[in-house]
XYZ file of C-alpha atoms in Angstrom:
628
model
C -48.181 83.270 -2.384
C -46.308 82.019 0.432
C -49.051 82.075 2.844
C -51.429 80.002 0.249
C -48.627 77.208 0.449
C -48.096 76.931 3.724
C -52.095 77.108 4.086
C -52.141 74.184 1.635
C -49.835 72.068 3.598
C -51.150 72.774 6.613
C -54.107 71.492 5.334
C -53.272 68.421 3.644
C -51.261 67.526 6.796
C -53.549 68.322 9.431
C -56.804 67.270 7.671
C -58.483 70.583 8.328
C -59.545 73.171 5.532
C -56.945 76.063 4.956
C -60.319 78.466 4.925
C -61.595 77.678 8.387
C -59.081 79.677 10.359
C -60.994 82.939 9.505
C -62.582 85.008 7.284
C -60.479 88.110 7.860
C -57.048 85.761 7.208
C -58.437 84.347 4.156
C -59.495 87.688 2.457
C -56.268 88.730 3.005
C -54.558 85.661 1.480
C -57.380 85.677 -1.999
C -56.513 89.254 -2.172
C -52.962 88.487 -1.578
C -53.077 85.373 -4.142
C -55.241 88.089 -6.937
C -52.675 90.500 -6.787
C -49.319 88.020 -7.432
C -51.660 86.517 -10.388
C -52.380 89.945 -11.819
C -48.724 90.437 -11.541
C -47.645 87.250 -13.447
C -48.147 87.058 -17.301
C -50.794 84.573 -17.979
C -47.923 82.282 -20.238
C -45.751 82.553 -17.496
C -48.302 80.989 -14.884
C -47.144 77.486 -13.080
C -49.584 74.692 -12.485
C -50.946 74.547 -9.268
C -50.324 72.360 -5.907
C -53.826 70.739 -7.177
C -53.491 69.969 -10.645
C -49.830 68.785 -10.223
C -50.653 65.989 -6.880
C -53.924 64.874 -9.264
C -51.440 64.495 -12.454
C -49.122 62.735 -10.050
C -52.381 60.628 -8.858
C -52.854 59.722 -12.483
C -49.401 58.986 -13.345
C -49.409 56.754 -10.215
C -52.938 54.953 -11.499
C -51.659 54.386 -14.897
C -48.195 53.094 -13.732
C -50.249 50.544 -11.233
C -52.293 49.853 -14.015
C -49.680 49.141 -16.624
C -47.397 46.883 -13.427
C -50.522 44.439 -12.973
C -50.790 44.201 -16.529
C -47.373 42.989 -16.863
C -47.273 41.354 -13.881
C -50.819 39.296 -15.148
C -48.834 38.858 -18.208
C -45.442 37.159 -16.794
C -47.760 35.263 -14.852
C -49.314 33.239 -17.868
C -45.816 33.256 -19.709
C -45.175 31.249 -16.438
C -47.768 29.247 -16.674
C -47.413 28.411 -20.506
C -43.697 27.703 -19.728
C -44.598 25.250 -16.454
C -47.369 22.995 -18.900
C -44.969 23.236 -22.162
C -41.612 21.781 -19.576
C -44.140 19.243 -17.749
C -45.304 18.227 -21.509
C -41.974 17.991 -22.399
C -40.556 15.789 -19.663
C -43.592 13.261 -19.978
C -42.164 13.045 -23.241
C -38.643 12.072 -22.245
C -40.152 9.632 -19.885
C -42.012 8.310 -22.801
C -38.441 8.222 -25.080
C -36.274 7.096 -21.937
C -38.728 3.874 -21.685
C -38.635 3.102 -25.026
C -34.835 3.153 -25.030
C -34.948 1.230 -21.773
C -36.885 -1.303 -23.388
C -34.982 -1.748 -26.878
C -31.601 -1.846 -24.865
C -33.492 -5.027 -22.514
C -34.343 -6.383 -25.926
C -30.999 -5.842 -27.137
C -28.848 -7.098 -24.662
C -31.731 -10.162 -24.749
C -30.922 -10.997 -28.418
C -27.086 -10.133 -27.939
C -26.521 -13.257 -24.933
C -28.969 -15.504 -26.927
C -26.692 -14.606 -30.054
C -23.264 -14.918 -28.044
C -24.423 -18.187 -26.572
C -25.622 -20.171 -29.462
C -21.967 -18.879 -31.371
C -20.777 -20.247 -27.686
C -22.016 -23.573 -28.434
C -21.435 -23.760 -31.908
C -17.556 -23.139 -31.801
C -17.145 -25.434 -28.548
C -19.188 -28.311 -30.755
C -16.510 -27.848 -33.672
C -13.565 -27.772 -31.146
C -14.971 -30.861 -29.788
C -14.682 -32.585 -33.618
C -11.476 -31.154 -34.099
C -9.942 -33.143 -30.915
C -12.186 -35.791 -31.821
C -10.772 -35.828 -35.214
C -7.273 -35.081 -33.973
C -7.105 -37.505 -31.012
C -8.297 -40.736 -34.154
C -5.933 -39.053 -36.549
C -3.171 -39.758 -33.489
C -4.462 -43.589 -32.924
C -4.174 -44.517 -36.447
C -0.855 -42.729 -36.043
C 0.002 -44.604 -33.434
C -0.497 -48.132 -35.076
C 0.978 -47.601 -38.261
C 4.977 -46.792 -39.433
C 5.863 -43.367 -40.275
C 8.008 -44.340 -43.124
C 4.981 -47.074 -45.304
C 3.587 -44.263 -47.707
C 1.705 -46.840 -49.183
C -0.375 -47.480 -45.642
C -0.960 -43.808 -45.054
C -3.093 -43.289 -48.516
C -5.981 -44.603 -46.736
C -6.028 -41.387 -43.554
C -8.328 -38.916 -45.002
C -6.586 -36.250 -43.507
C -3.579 -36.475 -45.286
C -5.630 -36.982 -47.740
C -6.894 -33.645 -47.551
C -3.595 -32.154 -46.487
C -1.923 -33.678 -49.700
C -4.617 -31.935 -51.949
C -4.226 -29.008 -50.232
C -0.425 -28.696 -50.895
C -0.293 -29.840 -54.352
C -3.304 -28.094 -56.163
C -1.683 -25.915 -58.569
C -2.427 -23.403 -61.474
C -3.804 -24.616 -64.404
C -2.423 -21.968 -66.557
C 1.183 -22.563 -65.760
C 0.547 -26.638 -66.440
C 1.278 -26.374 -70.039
C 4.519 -24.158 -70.099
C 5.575 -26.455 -66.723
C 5.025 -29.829 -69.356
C 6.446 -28.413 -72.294
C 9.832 -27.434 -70.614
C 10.506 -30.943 -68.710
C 11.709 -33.501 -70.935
C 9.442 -36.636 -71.271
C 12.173 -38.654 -69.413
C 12.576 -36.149 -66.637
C 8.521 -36.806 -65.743
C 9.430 -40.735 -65.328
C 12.081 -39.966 -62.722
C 14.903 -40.825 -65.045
C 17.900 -38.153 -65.534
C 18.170 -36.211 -68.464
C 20.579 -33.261 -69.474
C 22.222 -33.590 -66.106
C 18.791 -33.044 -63.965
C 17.825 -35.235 -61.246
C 13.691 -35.353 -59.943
C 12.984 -35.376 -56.224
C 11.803 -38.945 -54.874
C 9.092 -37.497 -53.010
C 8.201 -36.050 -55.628
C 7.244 -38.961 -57.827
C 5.410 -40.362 -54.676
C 3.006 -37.421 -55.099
C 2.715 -37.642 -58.297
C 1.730 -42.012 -57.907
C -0.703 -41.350 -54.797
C -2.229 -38.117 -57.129
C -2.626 -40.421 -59.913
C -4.097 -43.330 -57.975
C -6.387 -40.997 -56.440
C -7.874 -39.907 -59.508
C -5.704 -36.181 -58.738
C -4.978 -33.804 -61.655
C -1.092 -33.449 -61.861
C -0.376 -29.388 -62.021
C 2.739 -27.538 -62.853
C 5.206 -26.332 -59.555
C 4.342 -22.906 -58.364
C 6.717 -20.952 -56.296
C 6.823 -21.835 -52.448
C 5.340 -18.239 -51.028
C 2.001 -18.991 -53.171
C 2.025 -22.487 -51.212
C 2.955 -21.044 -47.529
C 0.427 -18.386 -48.006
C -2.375 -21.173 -48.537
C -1.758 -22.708 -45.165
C -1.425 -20.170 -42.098
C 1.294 -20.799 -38.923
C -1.482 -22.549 -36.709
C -2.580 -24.794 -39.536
C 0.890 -25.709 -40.210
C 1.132 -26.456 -36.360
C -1.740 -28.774 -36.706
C 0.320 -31.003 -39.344
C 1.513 -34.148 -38.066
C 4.661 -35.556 -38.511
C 4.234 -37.019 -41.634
C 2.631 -33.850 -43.436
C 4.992 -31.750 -42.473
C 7.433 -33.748 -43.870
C 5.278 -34.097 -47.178
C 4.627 -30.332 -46.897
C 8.574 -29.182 -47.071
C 9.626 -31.757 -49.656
C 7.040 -29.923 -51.923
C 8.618 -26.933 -50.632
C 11.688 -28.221 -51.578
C 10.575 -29.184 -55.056
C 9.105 -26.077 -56.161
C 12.634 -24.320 -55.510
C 14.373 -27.042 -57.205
C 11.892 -27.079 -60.543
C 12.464 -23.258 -60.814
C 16.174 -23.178 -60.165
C 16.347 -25.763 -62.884
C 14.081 -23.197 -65.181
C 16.178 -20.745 -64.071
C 19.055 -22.654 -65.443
C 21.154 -21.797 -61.817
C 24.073 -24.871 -63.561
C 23.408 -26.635 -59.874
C 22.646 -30.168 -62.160
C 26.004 -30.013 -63.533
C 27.720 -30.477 -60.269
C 29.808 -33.524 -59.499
C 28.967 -36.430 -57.804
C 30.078 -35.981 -54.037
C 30.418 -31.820 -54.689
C 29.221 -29.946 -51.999
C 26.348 -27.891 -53.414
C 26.250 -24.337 -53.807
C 23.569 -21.662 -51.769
C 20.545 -21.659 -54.145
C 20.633 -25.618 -54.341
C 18.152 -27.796 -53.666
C 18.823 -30.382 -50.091
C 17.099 -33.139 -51.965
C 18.449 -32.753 -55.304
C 22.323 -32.952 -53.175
C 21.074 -35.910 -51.394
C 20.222 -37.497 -55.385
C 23.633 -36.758 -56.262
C 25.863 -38.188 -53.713
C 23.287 -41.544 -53.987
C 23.074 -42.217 -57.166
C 22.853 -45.653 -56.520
C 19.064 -45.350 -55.348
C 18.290 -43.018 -58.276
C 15.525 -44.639 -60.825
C 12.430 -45.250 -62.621
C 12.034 -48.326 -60.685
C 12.937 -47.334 -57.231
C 9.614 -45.367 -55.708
C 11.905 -44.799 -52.473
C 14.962 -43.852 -50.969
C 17.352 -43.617 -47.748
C 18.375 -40.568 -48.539
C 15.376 -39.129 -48.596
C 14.009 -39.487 -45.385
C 17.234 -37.764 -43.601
C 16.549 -34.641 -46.513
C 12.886 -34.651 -45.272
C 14.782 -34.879 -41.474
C 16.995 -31.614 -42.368
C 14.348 -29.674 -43.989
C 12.164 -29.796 -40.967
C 14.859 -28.851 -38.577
C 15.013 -25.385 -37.715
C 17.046 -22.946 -39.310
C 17.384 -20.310 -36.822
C 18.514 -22.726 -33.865
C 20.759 -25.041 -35.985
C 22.500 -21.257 -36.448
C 22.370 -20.348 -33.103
C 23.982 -23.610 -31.789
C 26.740 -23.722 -34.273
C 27.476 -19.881 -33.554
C 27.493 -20.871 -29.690
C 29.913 -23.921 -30.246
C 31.750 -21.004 -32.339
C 32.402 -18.940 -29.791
C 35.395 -17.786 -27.718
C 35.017 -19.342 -24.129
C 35.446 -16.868 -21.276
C 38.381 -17.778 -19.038
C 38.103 -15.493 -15.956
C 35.088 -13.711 -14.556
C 36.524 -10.441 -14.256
C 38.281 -8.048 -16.898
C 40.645 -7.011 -14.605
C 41.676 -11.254 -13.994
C 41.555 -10.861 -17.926
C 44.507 -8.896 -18.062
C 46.815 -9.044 -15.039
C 46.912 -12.746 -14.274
C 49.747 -13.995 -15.914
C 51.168 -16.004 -13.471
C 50.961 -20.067 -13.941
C 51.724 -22.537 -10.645
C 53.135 -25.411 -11.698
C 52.035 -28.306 -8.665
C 54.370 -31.466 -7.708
C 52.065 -34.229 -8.182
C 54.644 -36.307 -5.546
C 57.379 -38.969 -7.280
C 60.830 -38.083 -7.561
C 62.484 -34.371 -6.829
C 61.689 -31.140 -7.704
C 63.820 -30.736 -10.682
C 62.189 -33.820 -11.982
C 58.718 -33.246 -11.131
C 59.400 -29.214 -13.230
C 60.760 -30.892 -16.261
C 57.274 -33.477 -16.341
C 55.250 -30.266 -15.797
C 57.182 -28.401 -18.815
C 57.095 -31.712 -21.327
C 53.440 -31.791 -20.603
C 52.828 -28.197 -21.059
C 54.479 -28.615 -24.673
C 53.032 -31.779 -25.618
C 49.612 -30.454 -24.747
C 49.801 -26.953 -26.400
C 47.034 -24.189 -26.217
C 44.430 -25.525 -25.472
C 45.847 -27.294 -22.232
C 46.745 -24.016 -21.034
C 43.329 -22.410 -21.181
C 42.476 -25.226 -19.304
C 44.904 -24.766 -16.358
C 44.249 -21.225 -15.958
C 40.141 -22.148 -15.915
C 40.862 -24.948 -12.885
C 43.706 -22.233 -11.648
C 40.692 -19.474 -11.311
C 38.179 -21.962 -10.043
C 40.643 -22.879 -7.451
C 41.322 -19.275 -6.572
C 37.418 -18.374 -6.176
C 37.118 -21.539 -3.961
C 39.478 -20.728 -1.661
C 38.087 -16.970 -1.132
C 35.057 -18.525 -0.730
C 36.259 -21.068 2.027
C 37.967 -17.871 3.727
C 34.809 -15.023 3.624
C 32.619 -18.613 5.375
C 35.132 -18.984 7.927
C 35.274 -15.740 8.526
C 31.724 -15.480 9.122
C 31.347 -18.414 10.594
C 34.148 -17.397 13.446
C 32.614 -13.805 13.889
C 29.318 -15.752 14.486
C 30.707 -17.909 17.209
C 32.890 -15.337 19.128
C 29.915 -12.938 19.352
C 27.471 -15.567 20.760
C 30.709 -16.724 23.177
C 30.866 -13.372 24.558
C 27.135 -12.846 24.807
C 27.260 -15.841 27.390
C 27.663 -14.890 31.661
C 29.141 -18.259 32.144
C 32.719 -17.872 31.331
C 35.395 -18.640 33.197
C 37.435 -16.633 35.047
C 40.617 -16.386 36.235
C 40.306 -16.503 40.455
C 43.685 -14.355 40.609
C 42.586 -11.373 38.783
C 39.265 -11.734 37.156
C 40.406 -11.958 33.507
C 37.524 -13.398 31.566
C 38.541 -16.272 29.083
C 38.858 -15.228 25.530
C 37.400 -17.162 22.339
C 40.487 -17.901 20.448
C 41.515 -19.249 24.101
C 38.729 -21.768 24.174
C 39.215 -22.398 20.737
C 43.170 -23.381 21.148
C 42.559 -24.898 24.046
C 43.820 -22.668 26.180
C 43.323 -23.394 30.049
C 45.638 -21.060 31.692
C 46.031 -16.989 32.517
C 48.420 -15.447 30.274
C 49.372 -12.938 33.427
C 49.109 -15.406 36.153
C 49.538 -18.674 34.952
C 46.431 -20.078 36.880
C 43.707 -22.123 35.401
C 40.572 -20.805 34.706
C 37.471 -21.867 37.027
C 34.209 -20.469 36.830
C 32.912 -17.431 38.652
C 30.583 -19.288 40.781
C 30.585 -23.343 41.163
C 27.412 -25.405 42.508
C 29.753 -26.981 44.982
C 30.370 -24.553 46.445
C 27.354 -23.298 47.442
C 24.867 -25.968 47.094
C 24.965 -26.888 50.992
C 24.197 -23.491 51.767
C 21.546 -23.001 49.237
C 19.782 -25.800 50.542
C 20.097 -25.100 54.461
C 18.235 -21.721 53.663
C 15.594 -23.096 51.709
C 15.081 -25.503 54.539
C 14.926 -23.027 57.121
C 12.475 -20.407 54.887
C 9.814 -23.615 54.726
C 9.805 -24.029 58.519
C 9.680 -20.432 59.362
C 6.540 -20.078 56.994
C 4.981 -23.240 57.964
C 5.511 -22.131 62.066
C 3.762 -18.638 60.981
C 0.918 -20.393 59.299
C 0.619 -22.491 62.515
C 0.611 -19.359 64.379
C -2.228 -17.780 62.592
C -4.470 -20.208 62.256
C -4.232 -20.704 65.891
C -4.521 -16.702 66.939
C -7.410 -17.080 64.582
C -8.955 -19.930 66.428
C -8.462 -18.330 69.529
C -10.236 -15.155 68.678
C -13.783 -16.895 67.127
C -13.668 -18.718 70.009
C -13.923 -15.799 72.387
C -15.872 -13.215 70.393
C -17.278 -13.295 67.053
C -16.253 -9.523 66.283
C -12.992 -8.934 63.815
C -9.733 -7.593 65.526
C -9.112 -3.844 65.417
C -5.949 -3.357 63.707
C -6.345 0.027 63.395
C -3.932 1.341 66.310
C -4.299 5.160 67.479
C -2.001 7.991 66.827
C -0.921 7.427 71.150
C -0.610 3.375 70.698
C -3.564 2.592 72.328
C -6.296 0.609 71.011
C -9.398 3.443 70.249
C -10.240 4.411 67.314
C -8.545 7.283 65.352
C -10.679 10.650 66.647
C -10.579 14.008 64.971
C -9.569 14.753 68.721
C -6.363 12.934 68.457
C -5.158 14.347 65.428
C -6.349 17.625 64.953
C -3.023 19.339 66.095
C -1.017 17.117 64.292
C -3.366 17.846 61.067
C -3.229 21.839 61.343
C 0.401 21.813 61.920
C 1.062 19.906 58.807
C -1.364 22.198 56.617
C 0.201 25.150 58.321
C 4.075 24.200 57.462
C 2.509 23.478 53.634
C 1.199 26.804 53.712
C 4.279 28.395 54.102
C 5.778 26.205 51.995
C 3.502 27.670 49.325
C 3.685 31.441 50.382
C 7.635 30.407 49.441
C 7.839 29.357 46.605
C 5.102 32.097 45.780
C 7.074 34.936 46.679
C 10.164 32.953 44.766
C 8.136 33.120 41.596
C 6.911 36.396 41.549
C 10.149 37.860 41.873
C 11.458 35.714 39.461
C 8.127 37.359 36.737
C 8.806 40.553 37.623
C 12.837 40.256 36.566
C 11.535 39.403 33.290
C 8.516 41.074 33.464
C 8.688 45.574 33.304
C 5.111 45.764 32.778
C 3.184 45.629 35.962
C -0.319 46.559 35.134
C -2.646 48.268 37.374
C -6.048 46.746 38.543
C -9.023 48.506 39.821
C -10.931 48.259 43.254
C -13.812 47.524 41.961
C -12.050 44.224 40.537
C -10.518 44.130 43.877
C -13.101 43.968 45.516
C -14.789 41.044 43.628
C -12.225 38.933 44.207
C -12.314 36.269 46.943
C -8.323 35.644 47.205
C -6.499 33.123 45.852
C -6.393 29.184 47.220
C -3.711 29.850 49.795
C -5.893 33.229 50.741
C -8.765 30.773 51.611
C -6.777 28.313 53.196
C -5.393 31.300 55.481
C -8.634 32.131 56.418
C -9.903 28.891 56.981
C -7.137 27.858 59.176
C -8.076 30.889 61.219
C -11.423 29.946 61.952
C -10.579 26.889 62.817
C -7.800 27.736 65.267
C -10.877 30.367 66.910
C -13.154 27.281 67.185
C -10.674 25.620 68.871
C -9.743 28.657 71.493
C -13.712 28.711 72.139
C -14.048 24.988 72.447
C -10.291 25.055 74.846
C -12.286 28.110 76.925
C -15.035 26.300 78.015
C -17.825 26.854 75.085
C -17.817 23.738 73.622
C -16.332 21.753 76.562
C -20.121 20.829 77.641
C -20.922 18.731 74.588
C -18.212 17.154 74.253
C -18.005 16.117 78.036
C -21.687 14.847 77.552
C -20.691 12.929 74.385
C -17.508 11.014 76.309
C -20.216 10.359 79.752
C -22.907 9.188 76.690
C -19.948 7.066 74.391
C -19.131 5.174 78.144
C -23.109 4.800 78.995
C -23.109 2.999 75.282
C -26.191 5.360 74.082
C -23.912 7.795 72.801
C -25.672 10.291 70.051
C -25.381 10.911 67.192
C -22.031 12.454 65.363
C -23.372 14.980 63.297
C -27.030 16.281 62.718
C -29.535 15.486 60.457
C -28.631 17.165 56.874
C -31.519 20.491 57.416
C -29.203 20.894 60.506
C -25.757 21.156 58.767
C -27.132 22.758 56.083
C -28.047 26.135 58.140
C -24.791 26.437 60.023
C -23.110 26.179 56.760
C -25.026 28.967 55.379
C -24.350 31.387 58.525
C -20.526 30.656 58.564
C -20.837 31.362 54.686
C -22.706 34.616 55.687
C -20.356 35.558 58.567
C -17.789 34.569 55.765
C -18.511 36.882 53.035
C -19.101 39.992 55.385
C -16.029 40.009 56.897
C -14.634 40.239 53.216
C -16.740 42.998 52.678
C -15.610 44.859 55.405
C -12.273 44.457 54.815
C -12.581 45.053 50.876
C -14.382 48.062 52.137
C -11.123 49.389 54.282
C -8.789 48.399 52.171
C -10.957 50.872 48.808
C -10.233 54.186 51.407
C -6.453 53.289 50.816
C -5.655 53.071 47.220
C -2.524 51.104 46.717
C -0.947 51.038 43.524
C 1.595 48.126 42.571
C 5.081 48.726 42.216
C 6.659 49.137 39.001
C 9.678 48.592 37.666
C 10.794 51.337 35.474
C 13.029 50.807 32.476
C 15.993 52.936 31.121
């Protein structure tokens, strides 16, 4: 059995039959494979290799089979979805565009709408001024007091109709509870009729107007609003609160409120009307024949006034009048100067002050103590001012460098000196002079200025006639670039080479120094001193003052070789070809530099080598500090 299944792979891996390595082999393995068959029970027996990789094969098919199905299947659900969302947004498109357009139309209709309401409302404002502003000129021209004149103004036409329209139910009961005298404007049972009233009641029946029974005043404030009532002139306000007025009085005489039994000259009570106390105390212009009255038109005047401020004003007039500005003033000044006016003595002038004080009582005395405190605040003021005023000027004195001094010992002159006048030292008793005086130095001043101008003017002289001198003789510019030796060549590398290297060498050790200085300094602080390789060593190149070391020795060995005799030629050949005046050139052309800097760079890098090389036989290893 084993044999056959490692046959069987063999085979399926190597693509060879599992029979072909021999007839003898394969005997052996059928009779092999017979045998462990005969020896399994034929319900017992397994599938084989075979069946099982070709149920497997079949499994596989059907599963492909059933994945492109579904996969040919989500596909189309795709698709459907894709047309049905692309169907969908045309649609929106379609519904957005119809909103779009009923909004335009809209908004259209809306401004032409807003506009024509626009014109309408400014057309009636413009006949309400233009009614106003004629109402106003026929104001203007005629009295305020003719009734008589003002009949023919259709607006208080209007305005009259408006206040005196009335309910027709309550005409009857209004009629049958006045007596018949009462409606002529005569007095009877003690009541007294408004005047104004019976000029309503002649313009209504000249008019042709219905005379109604009084309502109560709410119904008639409730017909006309605040801004109408605004709009009123003069004349129908006037008109306006007298029917007010009338209203109240009718029902408090209904009422039976005992207000027409008062006196002549009484005062009336609360709930009383202003015009029927303004009938009372005149009497004289009460009657059927008189169709006006004085003593009206100053009830009309008292109605209109208002209420609320003819309170306020009398509450204000009421009121206890502060006499200091502080509480503290309030209740510790007690004190009361009494001041000598002048005439006579002292005594005198105190026994005026105390028969005033008792002739003029209280109220004199809360008038003292006001013009007492007024005088008091005054003079602090006057004080903190000069104050200020002082601090001002002695900080601006003392800000100034041209006080005066005094010559003996240098004291500076103080403000309150200057201000009192004050010429002379306290400590010395010399005047004061100032610290430096023109006369004294003017002459001097002047006899240096004088002699600066000539000196510059003899210099300029000078110049321009060195100048002249030298264009006359040669046209080339002056040298006035001396050598290091004084002479007049021109500074050579020759000249100053020495000098150079001994500067760069004394800054070299000036470095190496303060070097050393600062690594001592690191490794105090520092215990960790780490360890680096030779290989890292090795490609290093040295630090700047390294390179600079090494430099400066090359240089001083080009110098030895050009001092011994090496170099002496050339330059010996440039001096004979600088005197000839065909002297060469300085340096080559660039090819020419260019290769002896890459040999010294060569020569250079192998004498690092060899010394990086001599220096990896000897490993050295840092120092380090060890801790406790």
């Amino acid at each position: 059995m084993a044999s056959a299944l490692a046959a069987f792979a063999y085979g399926l891996h190597g693509g060879e039959d599992p029979t072909a390595s021999g007839p003898a082999k394969s005997a052996e393995d059928d009779a092999e494979l017979v045998e462990s068959e005969d020896e399994i029970p034929s319900a017992a027996k397994a599938n084989s290799l075979v069946e099982i990789a070709q149920q497997q094969l079949e499994t596989s098919r059907s599963l492909s089979q059933s994945l492109a199905q579904l996969a040919q299947q989500q596909q189309e659900k795709h698709d459907g979805s894709r047309s049905a969302l692309a169907t969908l947004a045309a649609q929106m498109n379609e519904v957005q565009a119809a909103a779009t357009t009923t909004k335009t139309a809209l908004r259209g209709a809306a401004e032409l709408l807003q506009a024509q309401a626009q014109a309408q409302q400014q057309q009636a404002i413009e006949r309400a001024v233009q009614q106003a502003l004629l109402e106003e000129q026929q104001q203007k021209y005629q009295p305020d007091d003719d009734f008589e004149e003002e009949d023919e103004n259709p607006a208080i036409r209007s305005a009259v109709t408006l206040l005196v329209a009335r309910d027709r139910k309550s005409a009857g009961n209004a009629e049958s509870n006045e007596p018949g005298s009462a409606r002529r404007g005569t007095t009877t049972g003690g009541q007294v009729r408004s005047v104004d009233r019976q000029v309503l009641q002649q313009r209504q029946n000249r008019h042709g107007l219905e005379s109604r029974s009084a309502t109560k005043a709410a119904t008639m404030k409730d017909k006309l609003s605040t801004f109408q009532f605004g709009q009123l002139s003069l004349t129908q306000r006037r008109v306006f609160l007298a029917t007010l007025a009338g209203d109240s009085s009718s029902s408090d005489n209904n009422r039976g409120s005992g207000c027409s039994g008062s006196a002549p000259g009484a005062k009336p009570k609360k709930g009383c009307n202003m015009v029927l106390y303004a009938s009372l105390t005149h009497q004289h212009c009460s009657g059927a024949n008189n169709a006006y009255c004085c003593c009206d038109q100053d009830a009309i005047n008292d109605l209109a006034k208002d209420k609320a401020k003819l309170f306020r004003q009398r509450n204000r007039s009421s009121s206890k009048k502060v006499e200091f500005a502080k509480l503290d003033d309030a209740r510790n000044c007690r004190f009361k100067p009494r001041f000598v006016t002048g005439g006579g003595n002292q005594r005198s002038a105190q026994k005026a002050n105390a028969d005033d004080s008792d002739d003029d009582g209280e109220g004199n005395n809360a008038a003292q103590r006001n013009k007492d405190f007024v005088r008091r605040m005054e003079a602090a003021e006057r004080a903190k001012n000069e104050q200020l005023r002082r601090t001002r000027e002695e900080n601006a004195y003392m800000a100034r460098v041209d006080k005066k001094e005094c010559p003996m010992c240098g004291n500076p002159q103080s403000y309150s000196e200057l201000s009192q006048k004050r010429k002379k030292c306290p400590n010395c008793g010399v005047t004061y002079k100032n610290r430096i005086a023109w006369s004294e130095i003017a002459d001097q001043f002047l006899e240096r200025m004088k002699d600066y101008v000539a000196a510059r003017a003899d210099a300029k002289l000078q110049r321009e006639a060195e100048l002249a001198a030298g264009s006359a003789g040669s046209r080339r510019r002056p040298n006035n670039n001396a050598s290091v030796d004084g002479g007049g060549d021109d500074v050579t590398w020759e000249r100053v080479q020495d000098e150079f290297l001994d500067r760069v060498q004394l800054d070299l050790m000036q470095r190496e120094v303060s070097r050393a200085a600062i690594l001592r300094k690191m490794q105090l602080e520092c215990s960790f001193a780490p360890n680096v390789s030779s290989k890292a060593k090795r490609l290093d190149l040295g630090t700047f003052d390294e390179r600079l070391r090494r430099d400066l020795e090359s240089r001083k060995a080009r110098q030895e070789q050009m001092l011994a005799g090496q170099i002496a030629t050339d330059a010996i050949a440039k001096a004979k070809a600088r005197a000839k005046g065909s002297a060469p050139a300085k340096h080559g052309n660039f090819q020419q530099r260019l290769r002896l800097d890459l040999e010294k760079r060569r020569e250079r890098e192998q004498d690092n080598n060899n010394d990086n090389k001599g220096q990896g036989h000897r490993q050295r290893r840092p120092e380090q500090t060890r801790t406790k």
